[in-house]
């Protein structure tokens, strides 16, 4: 099975073309667990699968490394775009991609090698987020995790995200509390967890514990979610640079949320599966 491995600011993916595979989009869970294993296979945070679409130019099917399917992945979408464009699956520089989170419109800037993706609309509504509470929004709510109390903010950015504002980023805290928050019973479908430090009105830094993956060098939906929450709290502008350990993307908050950043091919080869 031919594959490419790519990364978007350190968030790495395996991409495969399954347009002519008769399997359904929901049947690749076990394949994701096999090929994403970092000891026994190529290894990645997730698996990107190209499928034909009746609604858009192409469909992106995405699975986390633990085999769970996700509705959306921002860095994954940019890597998916590079894969389908470079392999002439789609030949336009502006095109549409079907995801479980709806149709995403793409603009591939060949000149500066960046990809602008429409991340969709965010939602604070509890009935969209499926939180086990009676609140209309879940903003600045206190929650006790192990030995520490956190003020958490929750937003649906295609997938669920907790955003926690901190004075200083501490990776040890991300590892200590991230998994606990991800699996807290207030989030029936689990959640992604982001710790964010605000540098100034135009720049923030983020560490993300990704649902189904663990700590990641970059999470596109998470970086978008952090920008949305920080803007909602009047901490940053609607146009903000968001930096993670793996790199930086630009987030623009309009009627939709837009993310602009790079996608890089690492290698290609054949998988024995």
GROMACS .gro file of C-alpha atoms in nm, residues 53-168:
model
  116
   53UNK     CA    1  -1.708   1.260  -0.283
   54UNK     CA    2  -2.050   1.335  -0.428
   55UNK     CA    3  -2.064   1.664  -0.235
   56UNK     CA    4  -1.717   1.815  -0.284
   57UNK     CA    5  -1.406   1.778  -0.499
   58UNK     CA    6  -1.273   1.508  -0.267
   59UNK     CA    7  -1.340   1.358   0.077
   60UNK     CA    8  -1.100   1.344   0.373
   61UNK     CA    9  -1.154   1.056   0.614
   62UNK     CA   10  -0.950   1.099   0.933
   63UNK     CA   11  -0.863   0.855   1.209
   64UNK     CA   12  -0.659   0.921   1.524
   65UNK     CA   13  -0.371   0.690   1.608
   66UNK     CA   14  -0.588   0.504   1.861
   67UNK     CA   15  -0.833   0.407   1.587
   68UNK     CA   16  -1.103   0.658   1.677
   69UNK     CA   17  -1.253   0.857   1.392
   70UNK     CA   18  -1.253   1.236   1.423
   71UNK     CA   19  -1.482   1.479   1.247
   72UNK     CA   20  -1.204   1.725   1.169
   73UNK     CA   21  -0.830   1.783   1.198
   74UNK     CA   22  -0.684   2.120   1.100
   75UNK     CA   23  -0.319   2.029   1.050
   76UNK     CA   24  -0.432   1.703   0.895
   77UNK     CA   25  -0.649   1.891   0.647
   78UNK     CA   26  -0.352   2.098   0.527
   79UNK     CA   27  -0.144   1.782   0.485
   80UNK     CA   28  -0.435   1.617   0.306
   81UNK     CA   29  -0.455   1.913   0.067
   82UNK     CA   30  -0.085   1.889  -0.015
   83UNK     CA   31  -0.116   1.514  -0.074
   84UNK     CA   32  -0.412   1.534  -0.312
   85UNK     CA   33  -0.271   1.837  -0.498
   86UNK     CA   34   0.082   1.701  -0.540
   87UNK     CA   35  -0.055   1.366  -0.658
   88UNK     CA   36  -0.287   1.533  -0.913
   89UNK     CA   37  -0.596   1.393  -0.742
   90UNK     CA   38  -0.719   1.754  -0.739
   91UNK     CA   39  -0.552   1.995  -0.981
   92UNK     CA   40  -0.713   2.326  -0.874
   93UNK     CA   41  -0.551   2.564  -0.628
   94UNK     CA   42  -0.892   2.639  -0.475
   95UNK     CA   43  -1.120   2.343  -0.406
   96UNK     CA   44  -1.354   2.183  -0.155
   97UNK     CA   45  -1.301   1.891   0.083
   98UNK     CA   46  -1.578   1.689   0.243
   99UNK     CA   47  -1.527   1.604   0.612
  100UNK     CA   48  -1.752   1.478   0.892
  101UNK     CA   49  -1.762   1.843   1.004
  102UNK     CA   50  -1.897   1.957   0.667
  103UNK     CA   51  -1.747   2.095   0.346
  104UNK     CA   52  -1.417   2.282   0.389
  105UNK     CA   53  -1.302   2.532   0.127
  106UNK     CA   54  -0.930   2.536   0.055
  107UNK     CA   55  -0.684   2.780  -0.098
  108UNK     CA   56  -0.339   2.647  -0.185
  109UNK     CA   57  -0.081   2.928  -0.216
  110UNK     CA   58   0.188   2.775  -0.437
  111UNK     CA   59   0.413   3.082  -0.417
  112UNK     CA   60   0.469   3.086  -0.040
  113UNK     CA   61   0.384   2.717   0.015
  114UNK     CA   62   0.105   2.783   0.265
  115UNK     CA   63  -0.245   2.644   0.273
  116UNK     CA   64  -0.547   2.841   0.393
  117UNK     CA   65  -0.832   2.628   0.518
  118UNK     CA   66  -1.182   2.717   0.627
  119UNK     CA   67  -1.210   2.556   0.971
  120UNK     CA   68  -1.584   2.618   0.986
  121UNK     CA   69  -1.787   2.788   1.257
  122UNK     CA   70  -1.730   2.746   1.629
  123UNK     CA   71  -2.005   2.684   1.881
  124UNK     CA   72  -2.037   2.749   2.254
  125UNK     CA   73  -2.382   2.588   2.280
  126UNK     CA   74  -2.400   2.309   2.533
  127UNK     CA   75  -2.648   2.109   2.325
  128UNK     CA   76  -2.393   2.114   2.040
  129UNK     CA   77  -2.106   2.029   2.271
  130UNK     CA   78  -2.298   1.755   2.453
  131UNK     CA   79  -2.173   1.853   2.796
  132UNK     CA   80  -2.338   1.695   3.096
  133UNK     CA   81  -2.461   2.026   3.239
  134UNK     CA   82  -2.746   2.275   3.214
  135UNK     CA   83  -2.543   2.581   3.115
  136UNK     CA   84  -2.585   2.765   2.785
  137UNK     CA   85  -2.208   2.820   2.767
  138UNK     CA   86  -1.916   2.667   2.954
  139UNK     CA   87  -1.684   2.967   2.999
  140UNK     CA   88  -1.459   3.032   3.301
  141UNK     CA   89  -1.601   2.733   3.486
  142UNK     CA   90  -1.406   2.584   3.775
  143UNK     CA   91  -1.320   2.216   3.773
  144UNK     CA   92  -1.108   2.015   4.018
  145UNK     CA   93  -0.855   1.782   3.857
  146UNK     CA   94  -0.642   1.571   4.092
  147UNK     CA   95  -0.476   1.824   4.325
  148UNK     CA   96  -0.552   2.141   4.128
  149UNK     CA   97  -0.848   2.361   4.035
  150UNK     CA   98  -0.870   2.495   3.680
  151UNK     CA   99  -1.079   2.763   3.511
  152UNK     CA  100  -1.182   2.599   3.186
  153UNK     CA  101  -1.350   2.721   2.869
  154UNK     CA  102  -1.517   2.490   2.622
  155UNK     CA  103  -1.582   2.532   2.251
  156UNK     CA  104  -1.673   2.304   1.964
  157UNK     CA  105  -1.434   2.369   1.674
  158UNK     CA  106  -1.537   2.075   1.459
  159UNK     CA  107  -1.427   1.862   1.753
  160UNK     CA  108  -1.453   1.942   2.129
  161UNK     CA  109  -1.187   2.157   2.294
  162UNK     CA  110  -1.113   2.272   2.647
  163UNK     CA  111  -0.905   2.590   2.663
  164UNK     CA  112  -0.720   2.682   2.983
  165UNK     CA  113  -0.541   3.018   3.014
  166UNK     CA  114  -0.211   2.997   3.204
  167UNK     CA  115   0.058   3.247   3.300
  168UNK     CA  116   0.332   3.007   3.194
   0.00000   0.00000   0.00000
